[in-house]
XYZ file of C-alpha atoms in Angstrom:
253
model
C 0.018 0.075 -0.009
C 1.369 3.407 -1.015
C 1.662 6.243 1.623
C -1.398 8.415 1.441
C -0.802 11.407 -0.814
C -3.033 14.456 -0.196
C -4.090 16.957 -3.037
C -1.126 19.335 -3.246
C -2.371 22.117 -5.592
C -5.416 22.778 -3.508
C -3.437 23.027 -0.369
C -0.842 25.359 -1.975
C -3.770 27.510 -3.177
C -5.252 27.703 0.285
C -2.053 28.878 1.854
C -2.298 32.320 3.658
C 1.559 32.446 3.865
C 2.917 34.401 0.851
C 4.963 32.351 -1.592
C 7.498 33.405 -4.001
C 6.935 32.544 -7.649
C 6.869 28.781 -8.273
C 5.002 25.911 -9.838
C 3.954 22.329 -9.119
C 5.881 19.403 -10.366
C 4.607 16.129 -11.581
C 6.746 12.865 -11.589
C 8.407 12.863 -15.158
C 6.532 15.998 -15.848
C 3.598 13.867 -16.807
C 0.412 15.583 -17.125
C -1.454 12.443 -16.250
C 0.153 12.148 -12.914
C -0.775 14.040 -9.779
C 1.520 16.900 -8.688
C 3.725 15.758 -5.675
C 5.812 18.817 -5.239
C 5.535 22.712 -5.336
C 8.865 24.261 -6.266
C 9.915 27.882 -5.993
C 11.747 29.323 -8.933
C 14.418 31.144 -6.762
C 15.851 30.744 -3.366
C 13.497 31.347 -0.466
C 13.781 34.392 1.485
C 15.018 34.190 5.083
C 12.257 33.135 7.499
C 9.886 31.590 5.018
C 10.826 27.999 5.758
C 10.228 28.592 9.382
C 6.866 30.331 8.722
C 5.679 27.357 6.633
C 7.055 24.884 9.206
C 4.941 26.558 11.846
C 1.952 26.456 9.688
C 2.287 22.718 8.803
C -0.270 21.542 11.284
C -2.926 23.577 9.680
C -1.864 23.342 5.982
C -0.578 19.681 5.779
C 2.379 21.064 3.791
C 5.883 20.139 4.791
C 8.494 22.732 3.624
C 11.852 21.358 2.227
C 15.016 23.250 1.271
C 16.008 21.662 -1.955
C 19.262 21.582 -3.881
C 20.279 19.898 -7.107
C 22.851 17.527 -8.316
C 26.284 19.187 -8.901
C 26.563 20.175 -12.577
C 23.072 19.585 -13.425
C 20.584 22.103 -11.909
C 17.486 20.340 -13.282
C 17.986 17.161 -11.462
C 16.095 15.997 -9.659
C 13.473 18.572 -8.818
C 12.866 20.668 -12.110
C 12.735 17.634 -14.377
C 10.572 15.751 -12.039
C 12.827 12.733 -11.522
C 10.598 11.458 -8.838
C 8.989 8.051 -8.464
C 6.267 8.066 -5.771
C 4.488 5.153 -7.122
C 7.554 2.976 -6.353
C 7.460 3.602 -2.871
C 5.586 1.696 -0.037
C 4.094 3.086 3.196
C 6.633 3.881 6.004
C 4.157 2.485 8.496
C 4.868 -0.897 7.148
C 8.434 -1.061 8.157
C 10.093 -1.372 11.531
C 13.400 0.420 12.096
C 14.318 -2.086 14.679
C 14.358 -4.669 11.834
C 15.691 -2.483 9.081
C 18.753 -1.096 10.798
C 20.280 -4.403 12.194
C 19.712 -5.880 8.611
C 21.658 -2.967 7.074
C 24.323 -3.016 9.736
C 24.975 -6.627 8.999
C 25.342 -5.782 5.293
C 28.230 -3.331 6.075
C 30.488 -6.369 7.219
C 31.671 -8.078 10.253
C 34.458 -5.627 11.329
C 32.061 -3.456 13.050
C 30.995 -6.073 15.650
C 27.557 -7.284 16.850
C 24.470 -4.859 16.346
C 24.279 -2.899 19.499
C 20.497 -2.086 19.423
C 18.631 1.106 18.988
C 19.850 4.099 21.011
C 17.341 4.984 23.789
C 15.005 7.897 23.395
C 16.463 11.174 24.652
C 13.095 12.707 25.705
C 12.345 15.878 23.483
C 10.146 18.786 23.760
C 8.493 19.114 20.324
C 8.850 22.856 20.685
C 12.669 22.453 21.092
C 12.707 20.234 17.979
C 10.830 22.722 16.064
C 13.024 25.611 17.292
C 16.110 23.633 16.343
C 14.844 22.987 12.859
C 14.214 26.657 12.398
C 17.863 27.410 13.182
C 19.236 24.771 10.891
C 16.995 25.941 8.020
C 18.172 29.506 8.478
C 21.700 28.333 8.507
C 21.226 26.398 5.187
C 19.436 29.380 3.553
C 22.420 31.592 4.546
C 25.024 29.108 2.949
C 26.342 29.340 -0.366
C 24.461 26.357 -1.678
C 21.749 26.939 -4.306
C 18.531 26.277 -2.488
C 14.953 26.308 -3.633
C 11.785 25.954 -1.505
C 9.731 22.835 -1.924
C 6.362 21.922 -0.359
C 5.051 18.288 -0.072
C 1.567 17.317 1.148
C 2.683 15.105 4.154
C 1.696 14.582 7.599
C 5.159 14.805 8.864
C 8.606 15.618 7.619
C 9.884 12.032 7.654
C 7.105 11.056 5.215
C 7.713 13.978 2.761
C 10.514 12.148 1.145
C 8.339 9.078 0.363
C 5.401 11.118 -0.782
C 7.483 13.100 -3.225
C 9.081 10.019 -4.592
C 12.666 10.935 -3.826
C 15.047 8.103 -4.630
C 18.412 9.589 -3.608
C 19.292 6.451 -1.393
C 18.483 4.078 -4.424
C 21.899 2.380 -4.265
C 21.224 1.652 -0.453
C 17.544 0.801 -0.665
C 15.044 1.216 -3.601
C 12.274 2.027 -1.311
C 12.464 5.383 0.252
C 9.667 4.307 2.882
C 12.507 2.520 4.524
C 14.456 5.628 5.004
C 11.238 7.426 6.219
C 10.591 4.675 8.717
C 13.973 5.286 10.337
C 13.360 9.180 10.258
C 10.159 8.687 12.068
C 11.909 6.854 14.747
C 14.500 9.526 14.946
C 11.912 12.306 15.038
C 10.435 10.671 18.082
C 13.762 9.710 19.849
C 16.061 12.616 19.105
C 13.758 15.496 17.838
C 14.933 15.117 14.293
C 13.443 17.139 11.647
C 13.659 16.846 7.784
C 14.891 20.249 6.641
C 16.961 19.951 3.338
C 17.289 17.438 0.523
C 19.673 17.186 -2.537
C 19.866 14.759 -5.292
C 21.248 12.277 -2.819
C 21.789 14.145 0.384
C 19.781 14.693 3.351
C 19.973 17.480 5.910
C 18.453 16.935 9.315
C 18.082 19.030 12.499
C 18.630 17.374 15.740
C 17.137 18.843 18.974
C 18.608 16.028 21.364
C 21.902 14.837 19.999
C 23.934 12.365 22.193
C 25.911 14.285 24.946
C 28.757 11.748 25.516
C 30.884 9.532 23.164
C 29.394 6.351 24.942
C 25.880 7.551 24.064
C 26.925 8.446 20.591
C 28.340 5.097 19.771
C 24.998 3.435 19.663
C 23.699 6.410 17.460
C 26.631 6.110 15.232
C 25.905 2.447 14.522
C 22.466 3.584 13.449
C 24.079 6.112 11.085
C 26.478 3.476 9.604
C 23.448 1.155 9.028
C 21.251 3.978 7.702
C 23.871 5.485 5.254
C 27.093 3.490 5.069
C 28.514 6.018 2.453
C 28.546 8.795 4.909
C 29.604 6.830 8.030
C 32.369 4.885 6.265
C 34.360 7.896 5.490
C 35.657 7.555 9.072
C 36.980 4.056 9.632
C 37.105 4.789 13.440
C 33.556 4.349 14.605
C 34.577 6.124 17.968
C 35.883 9.174 16.060
C 32.594 9.284 14.049
C 30.676 9.099 17.230
C 32.617 11.814 18.813
C 31.583 14.112 16.067
C 27.964 13.474 16.968
C 28.235 14.814 20.436
C 26.202 17.817 20.868
C 25.753 18.167 17.025
C 22.414 19.879 16.226
C 22.477 18.846 12.649
C 23.135 15.546 10.693
C 24.168 15.385 7.052
C 23.987 12.154 5.037
C 24.875 11.369 1.341
C 24.470 8.271 -0.586
C 26.880 7.341 -3.406
């Protein structure tokens, strides 16, 4: 069963938050397919992502900061390289089963799967405030960002609803990624803020506070995105970089 996709154009039209010029995007730009993304033509002004994030409970539209493949500004967003019909429902997948399976596929040198990191206990208001700060930092960076809007009940699901397949070399069903992100939203106050061709930018309200705590989180990162975590052969060194970090950045090869 596919994740439920709400009607996007009607929700965008009903917005009371002023938007810059933009247009809706259909998968493969096929007029017979429903629109899955509203995309701005230019970079969003400071503060707009935050305003749209705050309005999400009323609008059902999750904002994303979107950047393109290096050297090809049309991929994936402008050219509609999106495959929502290939995705299942995140609710059908258990992170406690997905992550140890992926961990085992990375090889035996990492040792046995340590289990999921315990929940940190997060105030949703703190998670939203951290997301707003990360969004502001991304907008202020030199990367070419556009604003995207996706009709999704939560940020974790927006990736599946829009049909993003950036992690295709790791899993061909982005619902697996969304399922883990749902768990991270609940345990660490993670919010999905930015997405690239095969990159993911998350805010983290409750990162690990010690290296010992971070080691279990680091194992989840290795399983979730080996291409990022394997850049540091020392798991302890990778974990140390997670201590107190308010943002996580992943990329898939």
